[in-house]
PDB file of C-alpha atoms and ligand atoms in Angstrom:
ATOM      1  CA  MET A1124     109.059 108.168 101.519  1.00 79.00           C
ATOM      2  CA  PRO A1125     107.693 106.309  99.804  1.00 93.00           C
ATOM      3  CA  GLU A1126     107.819 107.582  96.485  1.00 97.00           C
ATOM      4  CA  LEU A1127     106.891 106.798  93.242  1.00 98.00           C
ATOM      5  CA  PRO A1128     108.793 103.174  92.805  1.00 98.00           C
ATOM      6  CA  GLU A1129     107.392 101.844  96.124  1.00 98.00           C
ATOM      7  CA  VAL A1130     104.130 103.021  95.464  1.00 98.00           C
ATOM      8  CA  GLU A1131     103.856 101.468  92.463  1.00 98.00           C
ATOM      9  CA  SER A1132     105.640  98.010  93.827  1.00 97.00           C
ATOM     10  CA  VAL A1133     102.868  98.128  96.162  1.00 97.00           C
ATOM     11  CA  ARG A1134     100.328  97.926  93.400  1.00 98.00           C
ATOM     12  CA  ARG A1135     102.067  95.394  91.472  1.00 97.00           C
ATOM     13  CA  SER A1136     102.012  93.117  94.347  1.00 97.00           C
ATOM     14  CA  LEU A1137      98.443  93.961  95.167  1.00 97.00           C
ATOM     15  CA  ALA A1138      97.452  93.766  91.629  1.00 96.00           C
ATOM     16  CA  GLY A1139      98.318  90.022  91.885  1.00 94.00           C
ATOM     17  CA  ALA A1140      96.604  89.288  95.357  1.00 96.00           C
ATOM     18  CA  VAL A1141      93.436  91.302  96.040  1.00 97.00           C
ATOM     19  CA  VAL A1142      92.209  92.356  92.392  1.00 98.00           C
ATOM     20  CA  GLY A1143      89.138  90.608  91.516  1.00 97.00           C
ATOM     21  CA  THR A1144      88.396  90.040  95.481  1.00 98.00           C
ATOM     22  CA  ARG A1145      85.403  90.935  97.363  1.00 98.00           C
ATOM     23  CA  ILE A1146      85.904  93.304 100.417  1.00 98.00           C
ATOM     24  CA  GLU A1147      83.203  91.866 102.769  1.00 98.00           C
ATOM     25  CA  GLN A1148      83.717  94.694 105.517  1.00 97.00           C
ATOM     26  CA  VAL A1149      85.856  97.285 106.769  1.00 98.00           C
ATOM     27  CA  ARG A1150      87.148  97.467 110.329  1.00 97.00           C
ATOM     28  CA  LEU A1151      88.191 100.528 112.165  1.00 96.00           C
ATOM     29  CA  GLY A1152      90.655 100.895 114.762  1.00 95.00           C
ATOM     30  CA  ALA A1153      90.942 103.885 117.388  1.00 93.00           C
ATOM     31  CA  PHE A1154      92.567 106.050 115.061  1.00 95.00           C
ATOM     32  CA  THR A1155      89.960 107.333 112.032  1.00 95.00           C
ATOM     33  CA  GLY A1156      92.019 110.324 111.362  1.00 96.00           C
ATOM     34  CA  CYS A1157      93.502 107.959 108.565  1.00 97.00           C
ATOM     35  CA  ILE A1158      90.141 108.262 106.630  1.00 97.00           C
ATOM     36  CA  ALA A1159      90.336 111.809 105.195  1.00 97.00           C
ATOM     37  CA  ALA A1160      87.080 111.577 103.130  1.00 96.00           C
ATOM     38  CA  PRO A1161      84.259 110.734 103.533  1.00 97.00           C
ATOM     39  CA  ASP A1162      83.514 110.584 107.509  1.00 97.00           C
ATOM     40  CA  PRO A1163      84.688 107.139 108.481  1.00 97.00           C
ATOM     41  CA  ALA A1164      81.116 105.718 108.582  1.00 97.00           C
ATOM     42  CA  SER A1165      80.105 106.246 105.410  1.00 98.00           C
ATOM     43  CA  PHE A1166      83.314 105.435 104.093  1.00 98.00           C
ATOM     44  CA  SER A1167      82.956 101.862 105.668  1.00 98.00           C
ATOM     45  CA  ARG A1168      79.512 101.736 103.888  1.00 98.00           C
ATOM     46  CA  GLY A1169      80.549 102.630 100.304  1.00 98.00           C
ATOM     47  CA  VAL A1170      83.527 100.105 100.712  1.00 98.00           C
ATOM     48  CA  ALA A1171      81.621  97.256 102.378  1.00 98.00           C
ATOM     49  CA  GLY A1172      80.529  94.490  99.904  1.00 98.00           C
ATOM     50  CA  GLN A1173      82.701  95.934  96.852  1.00 98.00           C
ATOM     51  CA  ARG A1174      84.492  93.849  94.171  1.00 98.00           C
ATOM     52  CA  ILE A1175      88.125  95.313  93.828  1.00 98.00           C
ATOM     53  CA  THR A1176      88.493  95.631  90.185  1.00 98.00           C
ATOM     54  CA  SER A1177      91.917  97.122  89.481  1.00 98.00           C
ATOM     55  CA  ALA A1178      95.159  98.194  91.496  1.00 98.00           C
ATOM     56  CA  GLY A1179      96.208 101.400  89.964  1.00 98.00           C
ATOM     57  CA  ARG A1180      98.668 104.201  90.863  1.00 98.00           C
ATOM     58  CA  ARG A1181      99.132 108.030  90.033  1.00 98.00           C
ATOM     59  CA  ALA A1182     101.764 110.166  91.479  1.00 98.00           C
ATOM     60  CA  LYS A1183     102.375 108.866  95.000  1.00 98.00           C
ATOM     61  CA  TYR A1184      98.415 107.765  95.138  1.00 98.00           C
ATOM     62  CA  LEU A1185      97.916 103.872  95.431  1.00 98.00           C
ATOM     63  CA  LEU A1186      94.328 103.470  93.573  1.00 98.00           C
ATOM     64  CA  LEU A1187      92.065 100.258  94.188  1.00 98.00           C
ATOM     65  CA  GLY A1188      89.085 100.575  91.904  1.00 98.00           C
ATOM     66  CA  LEU A1189      85.805  99.176  93.074  1.00 98.00           C
ATOM     67  CA  GLU A1190      82.840  97.804  90.793  1.00 98.00           C
ATOM     68  CA  SER A1191      80.510 100.733  92.103  1.00 98.00           C
ATOM     69  CA  GLY A1192      83.162 103.106  90.051  1.00 98.00           C
ATOM     70  CA  ASP A1193      84.793 104.666  93.459  1.00 98.00           C
ATOM     71  CA  THR A1194      88.087 104.273  94.117  1.00 98.00           C
ATOM     72  CA  ILE A1195      90.050 104.056  97.093  1.00 98.00           C
ATOM     73  CA  ALA A1196      92.950 106.396  97.226  1.00 98.00           C
ATOM     74  CA  VAL A1197      95.451 105.704  99.433  1.00 98.00           C
ATOM     75  CA  HIS A1198      98.712 108.187  99.855  1.00 97.00           C
ATOM     76  CA  LEU A1199     100.885 106.263 102.030  1.00 96.00           C
ATOM     77  CA  ARG A1200     102.968 109.392 103.440  1.00 95.00           C
ATOM     78  CA  MET A1201     105.874 108.343 105.700  1.00 92.00           C
ATOM     79  CA  THR A1202     105.318 105.158 107.236  1.00 93.00           C
ATOM     80  CA  GLY A1203     102.059 104.021 105.749  1.00 94.00           C
ATOM     81  CA  GLU A1204     101.831 100.430 104.582  1.00 95.00           C
ATOM     82  CA  LEU A1205      99.100  98.313 102.902  1.00 96.00           C
ATOM     83  CA  VAL A1206      99.534  94.639 103.317  1.00 96.00           C
ATOM     84  CA  VAL A1207      97.737  91.606 102.609  1.00 97.00           C
ATOM     85  CA  VAL A1208      97.730  89.060 105.371  1.00 97.00           C
ATOM     86  CA  ASP A1209      95.803  86.127 106.753  1.00 96.00           C
ATOM     87  CA  HIS A1210      92.913  86.796 109.241  1.00 95.00           C
ATOM     88  CA  ASP A1211      94.693  85.747 112.113  1.00 95.00           C
ATOM     89  CA  ALA A1212      97.802  87.704 111.264  1.00 95.00           C
ATOM     90  CA  PRO A1213      98.385  89.650 114.856  1.00 93.00           C
ATOM     91  CA  LEU A1214      97.119  93.079 114.961  1.00 91.00           C
ATOM     92  CA  ASP A1215      98.567  95.684 116.790  1.00 89.00           C
ATOM     93  CA  ARG A1216      97.740  99.334 117.471  1.00 91.00           C
ATOM     94  CA  HIS A1217      99.700 100.727 114.596  1.00 94.00           C
ATOM     95  CA  HIS A1218      96.723  98.977 112.367  1.00 95.00           C
ATOM     96  CA  HIS A1219      94.303 101.753 111.477  1.00 97.00           C
ATOM     97  CA  VAL A1220      91.886 100.270 109.048  1.00 98.00           C
ATOM     98  CA  THR A1221      91.343  96.175 108.301  1.00 98.00           C
ATOM     99  CA  PHE A1222      89.925  95.199 104.607  1.00 98.00           C
ATOM    100  CA  VAL A1223      87.781  92.117 105.301  1.00 98.00           C
ATOM    101  CA  LEU A1224      88.330  90.143 102.298  1.00 98.00           C
ATOM    102  CA  GLU A1225      85.716  87.334 101.092  1.00 97.00           C
ATOM    103  CA  ASP A1226      88.594  84.645 101.134  1.00 96.00           C
ATOM    104  CA  GLY A1227      89.553  84.991 104.907  1.00 94.00           C
ATOM    105  CA  ARG A1228      92.446  87.303 103.877  1.00 98.00           C
ATOM    106  CA  GLU A1229      92.774  90.814 105.476  1.00 98.00           C
ATOM    107  CA  LEU A1230      94.244  93.797 103.700  1.00 98.00           C
ATOM    108  CA  ARG A1231      95.520  95.762 106.475  1.00 97.00           C
ATOM    109  CA  PHE A1232      96.533  99.605 106.391  1.00 97.00           C
ATOM    110  CA  ALA A1233      99.200 100.086 109.205  1.00 96.00           C
ATOM    111  CA  ASP A1234     100.949 103.587 109.949  1.00 95.00           C
ATOM    112  CA  THR A1235     103.089 104.323 113.121  1.00 94.00           C
ATOM    113  CA  ARG A1236     103.335 108.215 112.147  1.00 95.00           C
ATOM    114  CA  LYS A1237      99.687 108.813 111.154  1.00 96.00           C
ATOM    115  CA  PHE A1238     100.540 110.776 108.410  1.00 96.00           C
ATOM    116  CA  GLY A1239      98.974 108.696 105.995  1.00 96.00           C
ATOM    117  CA  ARG A1240      95.742 109.172 104.475  1.00 97.00           C
ATOM    118  CA  ILE A1241      92.825 106.950 102.705  1.00 98.00           C
ATOM    119  CA  ARG A1242      90.106 108.620 100.618  1.00 98.00           C
ATOM    120  CA  LEU A1243      86.914 107.076  98.834  1.00 98.00           C
ATOM    121  CA  LEU A1244      86.782 109.134  95.635  1.00 98.00           C
ATOM    122  CA  ASP A1245      83.752 108.840  93.383  1.00 98.00           C
ATOM    123  CA  PRO A1246      84.630 109.390  89.516  1.00 98.00           C
ATOM    124  CA  GLY A1247      84.171 113.242  89.395  1.00 98.00           C
ATOM    125  CA  ALA A1248      86.479 113.443  92.946  1.00 98.00           C
ATOM    126  CA  MET A1249      89.322 111.146  90.984  1.00 98.00           C
ATOM    127  CA  ARG A1250      89.559 113.362  87.696  1.00 98.00           C
ATOM    128  CA  GLN A1251      89.838 116.336  89.736  1.00 98.00           C
ATOM    129  CA  LEU A1252      92.621 114.606  91.926  1.00 98.00           C
ATOM    130  CA  ASP A1253      94.158 113.424  88.336  1.00 98.00           C
ATOM    131  CA  ARG A1254      94.013 116.977  87.089  1.00 98.00           C
ATOM    132  CA  SER A1255      95.894 118.711  90.125  1.00 98.00           C
ATOM    133  CA  LEU A1256      98.802 116.467  89.622  1.00 98.00           C
ATOM    134  CA  GLY A1257     102.006 116.743  86.750  1.00 98.00           C
ATOM    135  CA  PRO A1258     102.403 114.553  84.262  1.00 98.00           C
ATOM    136  CA  GLU A1259     103.793 110.795  85.142  1.00 98.00           C
ATOM    137  CA  PRO A1260     107.314 110.890  84.721  1.00 98.00           C
ATOM    138  CA  LEU A1261     107.569 107.119  83.247  1.00 98.00           C
ATOM    139  CA  ASP A1262     104.574 108.139  80.847  1.00 98.00           C
ATOM    140  CA  ASP A1263     105.618 108.172  76.858  1.00 96.00           C
ATOM    141  CA  SER A1264     103.183 111.275  76.519  1.00 96.00           C
ATOM    142  CA  LEU A1265     105.998 113.404  78.577  1.00 98.00           C
ATOM    143  CA  THR A1266     108.679 113.940  76.013  1.00 98.00           C
ATOM    144  CA  ASP A1267     111.877 115.856  76.070  1.00 98.00           C
ATOM    145  CA  GLU A1268     110.047 118.923  74.225  1.00 97.00           C
ATOM    146  CA  ARG A1269     107.030 118.949  76.754  1.00 97.00           C
ATOM    147  CA  PHE A1270     109.645 118.649  79.738  1.00 98.00           C
ATOM    148  CA  ALA A1271     111.840 121.678  78.364  1.00 97.00           C
ATOM    149  CA  GLU A1272     108.183 123.435  78.104  1.00 97.00           C
ATOM    150  CA  MET A1273     107.490 122.600  81.829  1.00 97.00           C
ATOM    151  CA  LEU A1274     110.923 124.080  83.021  1.00 97.00           C
ATOM    152  CA  ALA A1275     110.802 127.457  80.442  1.00 95.00           C
ATOM    153  CA  GLY A1276     109.898 130.543  83.244  1.00 90.00           C
ATOM    154  CA  ARG A1277     110.542 128.253  86.019  1.00 97.00           C
ATOM    155  CA  ARG A1278     112.754 130.090  88.448  1.00 96.00           C
ATOM    156  CA  ARG A1279     112.498 127.822  91.286  1.00 97.00           C
ATOM    157  CA  ALA A1280     115.433 125.658  91.900  1.00 98.00           C
ATOM    158  CA  ILE A1281     115.545 122.421  89.895  1.00 98.00           C
ATOM    159  CA  LYS A1282     115.160 120.093  92.927  1.00 98.00           C
ATOM    160  CA  PRO A1283     112.207 121.041  94.820  1.00 98.00           C
ATOM    161  CA  LEU A1284     110.601 121.610  91.210  1.00 98.00           C
ATOM    162  CA  LEU A1285     111.190 117.741  90.521  1.00 98.00           C
ATOM    163  CA  MET A1286     109.427 117.371  93.855  1.00 98.00           C
ATOM    164  CA  GLU A1287     106.534 119.484  93.298  1.00 98.00           C
ATOM    165  CA  GLN A1288     103.603 117.076  92.750  1.00 98.00           C
ATOM    166  CA  THR A1289     101.630 119.595  90.509  1.00 98.00           C
ATOM    167  CA  PHE A1290     105.005 119.854  88.533  1.00 98.00           C
ATOM    168  CA  LEU A1291     106.206 116.347  87.862  1.00 98.00           C
ATOM    169  CA  ALA A1292     104.232 113.452  89.701  1.00 98.00           C
ATOM    170  CA  GLY A1293     105.903 111.022  92.146  1.00 97.00           C
ATOM    171  CA  VAL A1294     109.380 112.117  92.744  1.00 98.00           C
ATOM    172  CA  GLY A1295     110.254 112.843  96.247  1.00 97.00           C
ATOM    173  CA  ASN A1296     114.020 113.332  98.231  1.00 97.00           C
ATOM    174  CA  ILE A1297     115.571 110.324  97.489  1.00 97.00           C
ATOM    175  CA  TYR A1298     115.039 110.140  93.750  1.00 98.00           C
ATOM    176  CA  ALA A1299     115.437 113.767  93.145  1.00 98.00           C
ATOM    177  CA  ASP A1300     119.186 113.512  94.509  1.00 98.00           C
ATOM    178  CA  GLU A1301     119.719 110.408  93.053  1.00 98.00           C
ATOM    179  CA  ALA A1302     118.336 111.739  89.437  1.00 98.00           C
ATOM    180  CA  LEU A1303     120.115 115.003  89.586  1.00 98.00           C
ATOM    181  CA  PHE A1304     123.594 113.240  90.337  1.00 98.00           C
ATOM    182  CA  SER A1305     122.901 110.928  87.508  1.00 98.00           C
ATOM    183  CA  ALA A1306     122.282 113.878  85.045  1.00 98.00           C
ATOM    184  CA  ALA A1307     125.494 115.850  86.800  1.00 98.00           C
ATOM    185  CA  LEU A1308     122.976 119.048  87.385  1.00 98.00           C
ATOM    186  CA  HIS A1309     123.222 120.992  90.719  1.00 98.00           C
ATOM    187  CA  PRO A1310     119.699 120.946  92.832  1.00 98.00           C
ATOM    188  CA  LEU A1311     119.698 124.614  93.181  1.00 98.00           C
ATOM    189  CA  ARG A1312     119.908 125.387  89.407  1.00 97.00           C
ATOM    190  CA  PRO A1313     116.869 127.328  88.733  1.00 97.00           C
ATOM    191  CA  GLY A1314     114.428 125.458  86.632  1.00 97.00           C
ATOM    192  CA  ASP A1315     114.799 127.903  83.063  1.00 97.00           C
ATOM    193  CA  SER A1316     118.389 127.717  83.349  1.00 97.00           C
ATOM    194  CA  LEU A1317     118.888 124.304  81.678  1.00 97.00           C
ATOM    195  CA  ALA A1318     119.611 123.974  78.352  1.00 96.00           C
ATOM    196  CA  GLU A1319     117.612 121.625  76.164  1.00 96.00           C
ATOM    197  CA  THR A1320     119.963 118.874  76.506  1.00 97.00           C
ATOM    198  CA  GLU A1321     120.671 119.265  80.035  1.00 98.00           C
ATOM    199  CA  ALA A1322     116.683 119.173  80.444  1.00 98.00           C
ATOM    200  CA  SER A1323     116.585 115.808  78.333  1.00 98.00           C
ATOM    201  CA  ARG A1324     119.552 114.495  80.308  1.00 98.00           C
ATOM    202  CA  LEU A1325     117.367 115.123  83.626  1.00 98.00           C
ATOM    203  CA  LEU A1326     114.269 113.869  82.125  1.00 98.00           C
ATOM    204  CA  ALA A1327     116.367 110.409  80.802  1.00 98.00           C
ATOM    205  CA  ALA A1328     117.800 110.510  84.480  1.00 98.00           C
ATOM    206  CA  VAL A1329     114.863 110.719  86.655  1.00 98.00           C
ATOM    207  CA  ARG A1330     113.241 107.884  84.461  1.00 98.00           C
ATOM    208  CA  ASP A1331     116.161 105.462  84.592  1.00 98.00           C
ATOM    209  CA  THR A1332     116.364 106.263  88.534  1.00 98.00           C
ATOM    210  CA  LEU A1333     112.708 105.399  88.841  1.00 98.00           C
ATOM    211  CA  GLN A1334     112.620 102.425  86.476  1.00 98.00           C
ATOM    212  CA  GLY A1335     115.629 100.918  88.234  1.00 98.00           C
ATOM    213  CA  ALA A1336     114.193 101.444  91.810  1.00 98.00           C
ATOM    214  CA  ILE A1337     111.037  99.644  90.436  1.00 98.00           C
ATOM    215  CA  ASP A1338     112.413  96.634  89.126  1.00 98.00           C
ATOM    216  CA  ARG A1339     114.165  96.245  92.409  1.00 98.00           C
ATOM    217  CA  GLY A1340     111.029  96.470  94.516  1.00 97.00           C
ATOM    218  CA  GLY A1341     111.675  99.877  95.821  1.00 97.00           C
ATOM    219  CA  THR A1342     113.980 101.305  98.364  1.00 97.00           C
ATOM    220  CA  THR A1343     113.959  99.891 102.080  1.00 96.00           C
ATOM    221  CA  LEU A1344     115.757 102.311 104.495  1.00 92.00           C
ATOM    222  CA  ARG A1345     113.370 101.600 107.788  1.00 88.00           C
ATOM    223  CA  ASP A1346     110.054 100.907 107.286  1.00 86.00           C
ATOM    224  CA  TYR A1347     108.804 100.105 103.417  1.00 93.00           C
ATOM    225  CA  ARG A1348     107.505  96.793 102.424  1.00 95.00           C
ATOM    226  CA  ASP A1349     105.488  95.971  99.302  1.00 96.00           C
ATOM    227  CA  GLY A1350     101.552  94.774  99.656  1.00 96.00           C
ATOM    228  CA  LEU A1351     102.713  91.186 100.497  1.00 96.00           C
ATOM    229  CA  GLY A1352     105.037  92.411 103.575  1.00 94.00           C
ATOM    230  CA  ARG A1353     108.493  92.076 101.459  1.00 96.00           C
ATOM    231  CA  PRO A1354     111.268  94.904 101.566  1.00 96.00           C
ATOM    232  CA  GLY A1355     112.995  96.472  98.158  1.00 97.00           C
ATOM    233  CA  THR A1356     116.661  96.031  97.141  1.00 97.00           C
ATOM    234  CA  ASN A1357     117.392  99.355  95.672  1.00 97.00           C
ATOM    235  CA  GLN A1358     118.857 101.251  98.921  1.00 97.00           C
ATOM    236  CA  HIS A1359     121.846  98.781  97.809  1.00 97.00           C
ATOM    237  CA  TYR A1360     122.079 100.450  94.452  1.00 97.00           C
ATOM    238  CA  LEU A1361     121.747 104.362  95.563  1.00 97.00           C
ATOM    239  CA  GLN A1362     124.999 106.406  94.376  1.00 97.00           C
ATOM    240  CA  ILE A1363     124.364 109.605  96.341  1.00 97.00           C
ATOM    241  CA  TYR A1364     121.494 109.343  98.783  1.00 97.00           C
ATOM    242  CA  SER A1365     122.802 107.181 101.224  1.00 95.00           C
ATOM    243  CA  LEU A1366     126.141 108.574 101.190  1.00 96.00           C
ATOM    244  CA  GLN A1367     127.266 110.960 104.501  1.00 96.00           C
ATOM    245  CA  ALA A1368     129.028 114.079 103.639  1.00 97.00           C
ATOM    246  CA  GLY A1369     132.996 113.452 103.278  1.00 97.00           C
ATOM    247  CA  GLU A1370     132.604 110.244 101.772  1.00 98.00           C
ATOM    248  CA  PRO A1371     134.238 109.907  98.065  1.00 98.00           C
ATOM    249  CA  CYS A1372     131.967 110.773  95.068  1.00 98.00           C
ATOM    250  CA  PRO A1373     131.452 107.353  93.323  1.00 97.00           C
ATOM    251  CA  ARG A1374     132.311 108.826  90.128  1.00 97.00           C
ATOM    252  CA  CYS A1375     135.335 111.026  90.692  1.00 98.00           C
ATOM    253  CA  ALA A1376     136.228 110.714  94.438  1.00 98.00           C
ATOM    254  CA  THR A1377     135.327 114.442  95.534  1.00 98.00           C
ATOM    255  CA  PRO A1378     134.104 114.352  98.990  1.00 98.00           C
ATOM    256  CA  ILE A1379     130.239 114.738  98.964  1.00 98.00           C
ATOM    257  CA  GLU A1380     128.611 117.778 100.254  1.00 98.00           C
ATOM    258  CA  ARG A1381     125.383 117.912 102.205  1.00 98.00           C
ATOM    259  CA  ILE A1382     123.294 121.329 101.810  1.00 97.00           C
ATOM    260  CA  VAL A1383     119.495 122.299 102.902  1.00 97.00           C
ATOM    261  CA  VAL A1384     117.091 122.616  99.779  1.00 96.00           C
ATOM    262  CA  ALA A1385     113.902 124.037 100.919  1.00 93.00           C
ATOM    263  CA  GLN A1386     114.053 122.363 103.878  1.00 95.00           C
ATOM    264  CA  ARG A1387     115.487 118.896 102.721  1.00 96.00           C
ATOM    265  CA  GLY A1388     118.545 117.700 103.411  1.00 96.00           C
ATOM    266  CA  THR A1389     120.322 117.350  99.884  1.00 98.00           C
ATOM    267  CA  LYS A1390     123.496 115.322  98.927  1.00 98.00           C
ATOM    268  CA  LEU A1391     125.673 116.283  95.855  1.00 98.00           C
ATOM    269  CA  CYS A1392     129.168 116.107  94.540  1.00 98.00           C
ATOM    270  CA  PRO A1393     130.480 119.460  94.116  1.00 97.00           C
ATOM    271  CA  ARG A1394     132.554 118.662  91.207  1.00 98.00           C
ATOM    272  CA  CYS A1395     130.112 116.465  89.102  1.00 98.00           C
ATOM    273  CA  GLN A1396     127.434 118.716  90.028  1.00 98.00           C
ATOM    274  CA  PRO A1397     129.060 122.302  89.804  1.00 96.00           C
ATOM    275  CA  SER A1398     127.214 125.196  91.354  1.00 95.00           C
ATOM    276  CA  PRO A1399     125.087 127.713  89.648  1.00 91.00           C
ATOM    277  CA  SER A1400     127.052 130.557  91.355  1.00 79.00           C
ATOM    278  CA  GLN A1401     130.387 129.460  89.828  1.00 62.00           C
TER     279      GLN A1401
HETATM  280 ZN1   ZN B2796     132.056 113.463  91.393  1.00 50.44          ZN
END
């Protein structure tokens, strides 16, 4: 958390709110460890005075393009938030970076758990980041054929594979469980055990799951807010992730199971998603 739909929702909200606006200066709080590159002083110098020319997203990175050609890349990780507020909105100790905008508003980065990271990337570093990530699941260039090719030879279980950012961009624990349930595939199925029809079904399920969540402004279980401070509503539409073990499957009423896959709690229906060992 947040995953692709949440970052996309932040992107959309910021696109309307800050693109075209100049950042007058950067104010850093006591915790500067969230500025991962370059050093905090160089970061502030590189951003101050720059107009924001675009709000983009790649995988779970939010990308603010600057007129210099550099990009501010924000990874929210667990509890990071990037919200536009008026300058007199109260500040607290969880606000680590404030981008002071020319019109009196402020774009503030807050993070209670302090895992979020912000980088200023030149065009070369941005290309490198882009190349290090797998394809975007909602991109038309990711065809059924290409997805089947990606799965070929991958022995890894399908759930951690879906969450591997170098394999596929933007999917995390919530949407992996939701998509595998929709596609009726067990999370421990090895990637290369999927038949062509199963691979196509999985890609379609990943897309539907992510698109539905984007349409609802993301999933807010605890902290997540978009760039204007609004929670999403997709938490009301989760099929399996939010269920407890023993609760009935929404499709067949069999009790839901919780297993651990690659250290992550995983919900599944043992009837709808048959185990690979059966
Ligand atoms: Zn079921």
